[in-house]
Amino acid sequence: MRIKTKNRSKTSHLSTEEIENLKSEYYAGENVNGLVKKYNIDISANNLCSTFPFVYSLKKICKYCNSFMYLVPPPKNAQKREEYFCTTCQHTESIFGCECIQCMKLKHELKQQSETTRLLQRKKKKDSILKIREYPNSPSLDMLSIKEKAYLGALLRAGLDKKYLLIGMDYGIPQELAPTHEYRELIVAELLERKIISSYISSNQISSDIIGKTLYDICISDVNRNKEDLITYLMYPDKISLNEYDNAIILLREVQLNETIEYMKLTLQQFKLPTFESERRYELLFMQILNSYSLAQLFNFIYSAIRNQAAYSKTSKQGYIPISNYIYKKISDRYEQARTNNWKITNFRRAWEGKQTELSKLVSNRLLDIGESSFYQVIT
């Protein structure tokens, strides 16, 4: 707030008569530094005016609390300026405006009204491009499974071109979609096979800012939503109902399995060990471990196994196949020992290169409403 209130107490040691004398000398042009010393006021010369007490006035009533406001003594170089301050609600009547709670709230409301008006006008202009194009044999929204909706919502999150309401891919499938390249390809392939998305071919001249992109359009429709509303619903769905819970848990397990495979490959690269294609035995092992341990604890098993194997490999050369066998055995043995001996397994964090993907966020944050805690707890 521009009106300084805390300095007013710095003249509390002066009598009413002394304060009036001080103000008279100040406005008469006496040396300000001299006045500060004369009246023993702990303030810089530039701020002496801010120590003068407010003057009770019947001229101005506060528009918020109906209290009589106080006149703020002006600086000597602007003696004709009239500023009023309400000691009840902190409102100020000044040419410089006010930053009290009530005024800031009013400014915010006016800004929101202006933004709402702007958005509604913009929506009218966009209505012509918000219609979903006709794609024969494509399913409607209510025909999609939880998994298909989540796949599409995550793909929209990762690659939506907001200007054209299309899915844009500059350099292949976005990494943000889901963990592992193979899993991302599977997701897009399933959406294409089910005609949920389709390659976009524009009948009009394409703008220069999307030339070179691979573009896909959503093919599904919903009687209650235009295209923009449908996209928003898919990207930010509501929490699922109880009868859909089991299917969402299965999908989360699928995501976690691929997060585990991705983490294993990243850790192998970190320790400069040969990477290898994930085998079915690894998937079965990881799913078994996730029945008793969290994903963060499984990361601990994997990291410890690969770190120990890397230390051993420095003194013993091993080929591509043995590395795969040894890593599997070390993870399996550590899991069995932890389970048998009831070890307390420390949670690990996600690898920086393997950040939580949009599919993981959508399932855990939106569908199940459990957030990142799904990373640190056993999912049942």
CSV table of C-alpha atoms in Angstrom, one decimal:
chain,number,residue,atom,x,y,z
A,1,MET,CA,0.0,0.0,0.0
A,2,ARG,CA,1.3,3.4,-0.9
A,3,ILE,CA,0.0,5.1,2.2
A,4,LYS,CA,2.6,4.5,4.9
A,5,THR,CA,1.0,3.8,8.3
A,6,LYS,CA,3.8,2.3,10.3
A,7,ASN,CA,5.8,5.6,10.3
A,8,ARG,CA,3.0,7.5,12.1
A,9,SER,CA,4.1,6.2,15.5
A,10,LYS,CA,7.5,7.8,15.1
A,11,THR,CA,6.0,11.2,16.4
A,12,SER,CA,4.2,9.6,19.3
A,13,HIS,CA,6.7,11.1,21.7
A,14,LEU,CA,5.6,14.6,20.7
A,15,SER,CA,2.7,16.6,22.1
A,16,THR,CA,-0.2,17.7,20.0
A,17,GLU,CA,1.2,21.3,20.1
A,18,GLU,CA,4.7,20.1,19.1
A,19,ILE,CA,3.3,18.2,16.1
A,20,GLU,CA,1.4,21.2,14.9
A,21,ASN,CA,4.5,23.3,15.2
A,22,LEU,CA,6.5,20.7,13.3
A,23,LYS,CA,3.9,20.7,10.5
A,24,SER,CA,3.8,24.5,10.3
A,25,GLU,CA,7.6,24.7,10.1
A,26,TYR,CA,7.7,21.8,7.5
A,27,TYR,CA,5.1,23.5,5.2
A,28,ALA,CA,6.8,26.9,5.7
A,29,GLY,CA,9.9,25.5,4.1
A,30,GLU,CA,12.2,25.0,7.1
A,31,ASN,CA,15.2,22.7,6.5
A,32,VAL,CA,13.9,19.1,6.8
A,33,ASN,CA,17.1,17.6,8.1
A,34,GLY,CA,17.1,20.3,10.8
A,35,LEU,CA,13.5,19.5,11.7
A,36,VAL,CA,14.3,15.8,12.0
A,37,LYS,CA,17.1,16.6,14.5
A,38,LYS,CA,15.2,19.3,16.3
A,39,TYR,CA,12.2,17.0,17.1
A,40,ASN,CA,14.3,13.9,17.5
A,41,ILE,CA,12.4,11.8,14.9
A,42,ASP,CA,13.9,8.5,13.8
A,43,ILE,CA,13.2,8.9,10.0
A,44,SER,CA,15.0,10.0,6.9
A,45,ALA,CA,14.4,13.5,5.7
A,46,ASN,CA,12.6,12.3,2.6
A,47,ASN,CA,10.0,10.4,4.7
A,48,LEU,CA,9.3,13.0,7.4
A,49,CYS,CA,5.8,13.8,6.0
A,50,SER,CA,4.9,10.1,6.5
A,51,THR,CA,5.2,10.6,10.3
A,52,PHE,CA,2.5,13.2,10.5
A,53,PRO,CA,-0.7,11.8,12.1
A,54,PHE,CA,-3.8,11.4,10.0
A,55,VAL,CA,-6.4,14.1,10.3
A,56,TYR,CA,-9.9,13.1,11.2
A,57,SER,CA,-12.3,14.4,8.6
A,58,LEU,CA,-16.1,14.5,8.0
A,59,LYS,CA,-15.7,15.3,4.3
A,60,LYS,CA,-15.2,11.7,3.0
A,61,ILE,CA,-17.0,8.5,3.9
A,62,CYS,CA,-15.5,5.1,3.0
A,63,LYS,CA,-17.4,3.4,0.2
A,64,TYR,CA,-16.9,0.0,1.7
A,65,CYS,CA,-17.4,0.3,5.5
A,66,ASN,CA,-19.2,3.7,5.7
A,67,SER,CA,-16.6,5.0,8.2
A,68,PHE,CA,-15.4,8.6,8.2
A,69,MET,CA,-12.0,8.7,6.5
A,70,TYR,CA,-8.8,10.5,7.6
A,71,LEU,CA,-7.0,13.1,5.6
A,72,VAL,CA,-3.4,12.1,4.8
A,73,PRO,CA,-1.0,15.1,5.3
A,74,PRO,CA,0.5,15.7,1.9
A,75,PRO,CA,4.2,16.3,1.1
A,76,LYS,CA,5.1,20.0,1.0
A,77,ASN,CA,5.7,20.0,-2.8
A,78,ALA,CA,2.1,18.8,-3.3
A,79,GLN,CA,0.1,20.6,-0.6
A,80,LYS,CA,-3.1,20.8,-2.7
A,81,ARG,CA,-3.3,17.0,-3.0
A,82,GLU,CA,-6.1,15.4,-1.1
A,83,GLU,CA,-5.8,11.8,-0.1
A,84,TYR,CA,-8.0,10.0,2.4
A,85,PHE,CA,-7.4,6.8,4.3
A,86,CYS,CA,-9.8,4.6,6.1
A,87,THR,CA,-8.3,3.2,9.3
A,88,THR,CA,-11.1,0.6,9.6
A,89,CYS,CA,-10.7,-1.2,6.3
A,90,GLN,CA,-7.5,0.3,4.9
A,91,HIS,CA,-9.2,1.7,1.8
A,92,THR,CA,-7.5,4.7,0.2
A,93,GLU,CA,-9.0,7.5,-1.9
A,94,SER,CA,-6.1,8.7,-3.9
A,95,ILE,CA,-5.0,9.7,-7.5
A,96,PHE,CA,-2.6,6.8,-7.2
A,97,GLY,CA,-5.4,4.2,-6.7
A,98,CYS,CA,-5.8,1.7,-3.9
A,99,GLU,CA,-4.5,-1.7,-3.1
A,100,CYS,CA,-6.8,-2.6,-0.2
A,101,ILE,CA,-8.4,-6.1,-0.1
A,102,GLN,CA,-11.7,-4.8,-1.3
A,103,CYS,CA,-10.3,-2.8,-4.3
A,104,MET,CA,-8.1,-5.7,-5.4
A,105,LYS,CA,-11.0,-8.0,-5.2
A,106,LEU,CA,-13.1,-5.6,-7.4
A,107,LYS,CA,-10.2,-5.3,-9.9
A,108,HIS,CA,-10.0,-9.1,-10.1
A,109,GLU,CA,-13.7,-9.5,-10.7
A,110,LEU,CA,-13.7,-6.8,-13.4
A,111,LYS,CA,-10.7,-8.5,-15.0
A,112,GLN,CA,-12.6,-11.9,-14.9
A,113,GLN,CA,-15.7,-10.3,-16.5
A,114,SER,CA,-13.5,-8.8,-19.2
A,115,GLU,CA,-11.8,-12.1,-19.8
A,116,THR,CA,-15.1,-14.0,-19.9
A,117,THR,CA,-16.5,-11.5,-22.5
A,118,ARG,CA,-13.3,-11.9,-24.6
A,119,LEU,CA,-13.5,-15.7,-24.5
A,120,LEU,CA,-17.2,-15.8,-25.4
A,121,GLN,CA,-16.5,-13.5,-28.4
A,122,ARG,CA,-13.6,-15.8,-29.4
A,123,LYS,CA,-15.8,-18.8,-29.1
A,124,LYS,CA,-18.3,-17.4,-31.5
A,125,LYS,CA,-15.5,-17.0,-34.1
A,126,LYS,CA,-14.3,-20.5,-33.5
A,127,ASP,CA,-17.7,-22.3,-33.6
A,128,SER,CA,-17.3,-23.0,-37.3
A,129,ILE,CA,-14.1,-25.0,-36.8
A,130,LEU,CA,-15.2,-26.8,-33.6
A,131,LYS,CA,-17.4,-29.3,-35.4
A,132,ILE,CA,-16.1,-32.9,-35.5
A,133,ARG,CA,-15.6,-34.1,-39.1
A,134,GLU,CA,-17.5,-37.1,-40.3
A,135,TYR,CA,-15.4,-40.3,-40.2
A,136,PRO,CA,-17.4,-43.4,-41.3
A,137,ASN,CA,-17.3,-46.5,-39.1
A,138,SER,CA,-15.7,-44.6,-36.2
A,139,PRO,CA,-17.0,-45.4,-32.7
A,140,SER,CA,-18.8,-42.8,-30.6
A,141,LEU,CA,-17.5,-41.7,-27.2
A,142,ASP,CA,-19.8,-44.1,-25.2
A,143,MET,CA,-18.4,-47.0,-27.2
A,144,LEU,CA,-14.9,-46.6,-25.9
A,145,SER,CA,-13.4,-48.5,-23.1
A,146,ILE,CA,-11.6,-46.9,-20.1
A,147,LYS,CA,-8.3,-47.9,-21.7
A,148,GLU,CA,-9.1,-46.4,-25.1
A,149,LYS,CA,-10.3,-43.1,-23.5
A,150,ALA,CA,-7.2,-42.9,-21.4
A,151,TYR,CA,-4.9,-43.6,-24.4
A,152,LEU,CA,-6.6,-40.9,-26.5
A,153,GLY,CA,-6.6,-38.4,-23.6
A,154,ALA,CA,-2.9,-38.9,-23.0
A,155,LEU,CA,-2.1,-38.6,-26.7
A,156,LEU,CA,-4.1,-35.3,-26.7
A,157,ARG,CA,-2.1,-34.1,-23.7
A,158,ALA,CA,1.2,-35.0,-25.3
A,159,GLY,CA,0.6,-33.7,-28.8
A,160,LEU,CA,-2.5,-31.4,-29.1
A,161,ASP,CA,-2.0,-28.5,-31.5
A,162,LYS,CA,-4.3,-26.1,-29.7
A,163,LYS,CA,-4.7,-23.7,-32.7
A,164,TYR,CA,-6.0,-26.4,-35.0
A,165,LEU,CA,-7.4,-28.9,-32.5
A,166,LEU,CA,-5.4,-31.6,-34.1
A,167,ILE,CA,-2.7,-34.0,-32.8
A,168,GLY,CA,0.6,-33.0,-34.1
A,169,MET,CA,3.8,-35.1,-34.2
A,170,ASP,CA,7.0,-33.3,-35.3
A,171,TYR,CA,9.5,-36.0,-34.7
A,172,GLY,CA,7.6,-39.2,-34.3
A,173,ILE,CA,5.3,-40.1,-31.3
A,174,PRO,CA,5.9,-37.7,-28.4
A,175,GLN,CA,7.9,-39.2,-25.5
A,176,GLU,CA,5.6,-37.5,-23.1
A,177,LEU,CA,2.8,-39.9,-24.1
A,178,ALA,CA,3.9,-43.1,-22.3
A,179,PRO,CA,7.0,-45.0,-21.1
A,180,THR,CA,9.0,-47.0,-23.7
A,181,HIS,CA,9.0,-46.5,-27.4
A,182,GLU,CA,7.3,-49.8,-28.0
A,183,TYR,CA,4.4,-49.0,-25.7
A,184,ARG,CA,3.9,-45.6,-27.4
A,185,GLU,CA,3.8,-47.2,-30.8
A,186,LEU,CA,1.3,-49.8,-29.5
A,187,ILE,CA,-1.0,-47.0,-28.2
A,188,VAL,CA,-1.1,-45.1,-31.4
A,189,ALA,CA,-1.5,-48.3,-33.4
A,190,GLU,CA,-4.6,-49.4,-31.3
A,191,LEU,CA,-6.2,-45.9,-31.7
A,192,LEU,CA,-5.7,-46.0,-35.5
A,193,GLU,CA,-6.9,-49.6,-35.8
A,194,ARG,CA,-10.1,-48.8,-33.9
A,195,LYS,CA,-10.6,-45.6,-36.0
A,196,ILE,CA,-10.5,-43.5,-32.9
A,197,ILE,CA,-7.9,-41.2,-34.6
A,198,SER,CA,-7.2,-40.8,-38.3
A,199,SER,CA,-4.5,-39.2,-40.4
A,200,TYR,CA,-5.7,-35.6,-41.1
A,201,ILE,CA,-5.9,-34.4,-44.7
A,202,SER,CA,-7.0,-30.8,-45.0
A,203,SER,CA,-9.1,-29.8,-48.0
A,204,ASN,CA,-7.9,-26.2,-47.5
A,205,GLN,CA,-4.4,-24.7,-47.8
A,206,ILE,CA,-2.4,-25.8,-44.7
A,207,SER,CA,-0.9,-23.0,-42.7
A,208,SER,CA,2.9,-22.8,-42.9
A,209,ASP,CA,3.3,-23.4,-39.1
A,210,ILE,CA,2.1,-27.0,-39.5
A,211,ILE,CA,3.7,-28.0,-42.7
A,212,GLY,CA,6.0,-31.0,-42.1
A,213,LYS,CA,4.0,-32.3,-39.1
A,214,THR,CA,2.2,-35.6,-39.1
A,215,LEU,CA,-1.3,-34.7,-38.1
A,216,TYR,CA,-4.1,-36.8,-36.7
A,217,ASP,CA,-7.7,-35.9,-36.0
A,218,ILE,CA,-10.0,-37.4,-33.4
A,219,CYS,CA,-12.7,-39.4,-35.1
A,220,ILE,CA,-15.1,-40.0,-32.2
A,221,SER,CA,-18.1,-37.8,-31.5
A,222,ASP,CA,-20.4,-37.1,-28.6
A,223,VAL,CA,-23.9,-35.7,-28.9
A,224,ASN,CA,-23.5,-33.5,-25.8
A,225,ARG,CA,-20.1,-31.9,-26.7
A,226,ASN,CA,-18.5,-30.0,-29.6
A,227,LYS,CA,-15.0,-30.8,-30.5
A,228,GLU,CA,-13.3,-28.4,-28.0
A,229,ASP,CA,-15.4,-29.6,-25.1
A,230,LEU,CA,-14.8,-33.3,-26.1
A,231,ILE,CA,-11.1,-32.8,-26.2
A,232,THR,CA,-11.1,-31.0,-22.8
A,233,TYR,CA,-13.2,-33.9,-21.3
A,234,LEU,CA,-10.8,-36.5,-22.7
A,235,MET,CA,-7.7,-34.7,-21.4
A,236,TYR,CA,-9.2,-34.0,-17.9
A,237,PRO,CA,-11.7,-36.8,-17.2
A,238,ASP,CA,-13.6,-37.1,-14.0
A,239,LYS,CA,-12.8,-39.8,-11.4
A,240,ILE,CA,-14.2,-43.1,-12.5
A,241,SER,CA,-17.1,-44.9,-10.9
A,242,LEU,CA,-16.6,-48.0,-8.7
A,243,ASN,CA,-17.7,-50.5,-11.4
A,244,GLU,CA,-14.9,-49.2,-13.6
A,245,TYR,CA,-12.2,-49.2,-10.8
A,246,ASP,CA,-10.8,-52.7,-11.6
A,247,ASN,CA,-10.2,-51.8,-15.3
A,248,ALA,CA,-8.4,-48.6,-14.3
A,249,ILE,CA,-6.2,-50.6,-11.9
A,250,ILE,CA,-5.3,-53.0,-14.7
A,251,LEU,CA,-4.4,-50.1,-16.9
A,252,LEU,CA,-2.3,-48.5,-14.2
A,253,ARG,CA,-0.4,-51.8,-13.8
A,254,GLU,CA,0.2,-51.9,-17.5
A,255,VAL,CA,1.7,-48.4,-17.3
A,256,GLN,CA,3.8,-49.3,-14.3
A,257,LEU,CA,5.1,-52.4,-16.0
A,258,ASN,CA,6.4,-50.2,-18.9
A,259,GLU,CA,7.7,-47.6,-16.5
A,260,THR,CA,9.7,-50.5,-14.9
A,261,ILE,CA,11.1,-51.7,-18.3
A,262,GLU,CA,12.1,-48.1,-19.2
A,263,TYR,CA,13.8,-47.6,-15.8
A,264,MET,CA,15.7,-50.8,-16.3
A,265,LYS,CA,17.0,-49.7,-19.7
A,266,LEU,CA,18.0,-46.3,-18.4
A,267,THR,CA,19.8,-47.8,-15.4
A,268,LEU,CA,21.7,-50.2,-17.7
A,269,GLN,CA,22.8,-47.2,-19.8
A,270,GLN,CA,23.8,-45.3,-16.7
A,271,PHE,CA,26.2,-48.1,-15.7
A,272,LYS,CA,27.3,-48.6,-19.3
A,273,LEU,CA,26.0,-52.1,-19.5
A,274,PRO,CA,24.5,-53.6,-22.7
A,275,THR,CA,20.8,-53.0,-23.0
A,276,PHE,CA,18.5,-55.8,-24.2
A,277,GLU,CA,14.9,-56.3,-25.3
A,278,SER,CA,12.6,-57.0,-22.4
A,279,GLU,CA,11.6,-60.6,-22.3
A,280,ARG,CA,8.3,-62.1,-21.1
A,281,ARG,CA,10.0,-63.6,-18.0
A,282,TYR,CA,11.0,-60.0,-16.9
A,283,GLU,CA,7.4,-58.8,-17.3
A,284,LEU,CA,6.1,-61.7,-15.2
A,285,LEU,CA,8.7,-61.1,-12.6
A,286,PHE,CA,7.9,-57.4,-12.4
A,287,MET,CA,4.2,-58.0,-12.2
A,288,GLN,CA,4.8,-60.5,-9.4
A,289,ILE,CA,6.9,-58.0,-7.4
A,290,LEU,CA,4.3,-55.3,-7.8
A,291,ASN,CA,1.8,-57.5,-6.0
A,292,SER,CA,3.9,-56.9,-2.8
A,293,TYR,CA,6.0,-53.9,-3.4
A,294,SER,CA,5.5,-50.4,-4.7
A,295,LEU,CA,6.9,-49.2,-8.1
A,296,ALA,CA,9.4,-47.1,-6.1
A,297,GLN,CA,10.6,-50.1,-4.2
A,298,LEU,CA,10.8,-52.2,-7.4
A,299,PHE,CA,13.1,-49.5,-8.8
A,300,ASN,CA,15.3,-50.2,-5.8
A,301,PHE,CA,15.5,-53.9,-6.7
A,302,ILE,CA,16.5,-53.0,-10.3
A,303,TYR,CA,19.0,-50.3,-9.4
A,304,SER,CA,20.8,-52.5,-6.8
A,305,ALA,CA,20.9,-55.5,-9.1
A,306,ILE,CA,22.4,-53.5,-12.0
A,307,ARG,CA,24.8,-51.6,-9.8
A,308,ASN,CA,26.2,-54.8,-8.3
A,309,GLN,CA,26.4,-56.5,-11.7
A,310,ALA,CA,28.3,-53.5,-13.1
A,311,ALA,CA,30.8,-53.7,-10.3
A,312,TYR,CA,31.3,-57.4,-11.0
A,313,SER,CA,31.6,-56.8,-14.8
A,314,LYS,CA,34.6,-54.7,-14.3
A,315,THR,CA,36.6,-57.8,-13.4
A,316,SER,CA,34.8,-60.3,-15.5
A,317,LYS,CA,33.8,-59.9,-19.2
A,318,GLN,CA,30.3,-61.1,-20.1
A,319,GLY,CA,28.5,-61.1,-23.3
A,320,TYR,CA,25.0,-59.8,-24.3
A,321,ILE,CA,23.0,-62.9,-23.2
A,322,PRO,CA,24.7,-63.5,-19.9
A,323,ILE,CA,24.1,-59.9,-18.8
A,324,SER,CA,20.3,-60.4,-19.4
A,325,ASN,CA,20.4,-63.7,-17.4
A,326,TYR,CA,22.5,-62.3,-14.5
A,327,ILE,CA,20.4,-59.1,-14.1
A,328,TYR,CA,17.2,-61.2,-14.0
A,329,LYS,CA,18.7,-63.5,-11.4
A,330,LYS,CA,19.9,-60.7,-9.2
A,331,ILE,CA,16.5,-58.9,-9.3
A,332,SER,CA,14.7,-62.2,-8.6
A,333,ASP,CA,17.1,-63.2,-5.7
A,334,ARG,CA,16.8,-59.8,-4.1
A,335,TYR,CA,13.1,-59.9,-4.3
A,336,GLU,CA,12.9,-63.3,-2.7
A,337,GLN,CA,15.4,-62.4,0.1
A,338,ALA,CA,13.4,-59.2,0.9
A,339,ARG,CA,10.1,-61.1,1.0
A,340,THR,CA,11.5,-64.0,3.1
A,341,ASN,CA,13.5,-61.8,5.6
A,342,ASN,CA,10.9,-59.0,5.7
A,343,TRP,CA,13.4,-56.4,4.6
A,344,LYS,CA,12.5,-52.8,4.7
A,345,ILE,CA,13.0,-51.6,1.1
A,346,THR,CA,13.7,-47.9,0.5
A,347,ASN,CA,11.6,-46.1,-2.1
A,348,PHE,CA,13.6,-44.8,-5.1
A,349,ARG,CA,12.7,-41.7,-7.1
A,350,ARG,CA,11.9,-41.7,-10.8
A,351,ALA,CA,14.9,-41.3,-13.1
A,352,TRP,CA,15.3,-37.8,-14.6
A,353,GLU,CA,15.2,-39.2,-18.1
A,354,GLY,CA,12.1,-41.3,-17.2
A,355,LYS,CA,9.8,-38.6,-15.9
A,356,GLN,CA,6.1,-39.4,-15.2
A,357,THR,CA,4.3,-39.5,-18.6
A,358,GLU,CA,0.9,-38.1,-19.5
A,359,LEU,CA,-0.7,-41.5,-19.5
A,360,SER,CA,0.5,-42.2,-16.0
A,361,LYS,CA,-0.7,-38.8,-14.8
A,362,LEU,CA,-4.1,-39.2,-16.4
A,363,VAL,CA,-4.7,-42.6,-14.9
A,364,SER,CA,-3.4,-41.9,-11.4
A,365,ASN,CA,-4.3,-38.2,-11.0
A,366,ARG,CA,-7.7,-38.1,-12.8
A,367,LEU,CA,-9.2,-41.6,-13.2
A,368,LEU,CA,-8.1,-43.0,-9.8
A,369,ASP,CA,-7.6,-39.6,-8.0
A,370,ILE,CA,-4.6,-40.9,-6.0
A,371,GLY,CA,-1.9,-38.8,-7.6
A,372,GLU,CA,1.9,-39.6,-7.5
A,373,SER,CA,1.2,-41.7,-4.3
A,374,SER,CA,0.6,-44.5,-6.7
A,375,PHE,CA,4.3,-44.5,-7.3
A,376,TYR,CA,5.0,-45.1,-3.6
A,377,GLN,CA,2.3,-47.6,-2.6
A,378,VAL,CA,1.2,-51.1,-3.6
A,379,ILE,CA,-1.7,-50.8,-6.0
A,380,THR,CA,-4.5,-53.3,-5.2
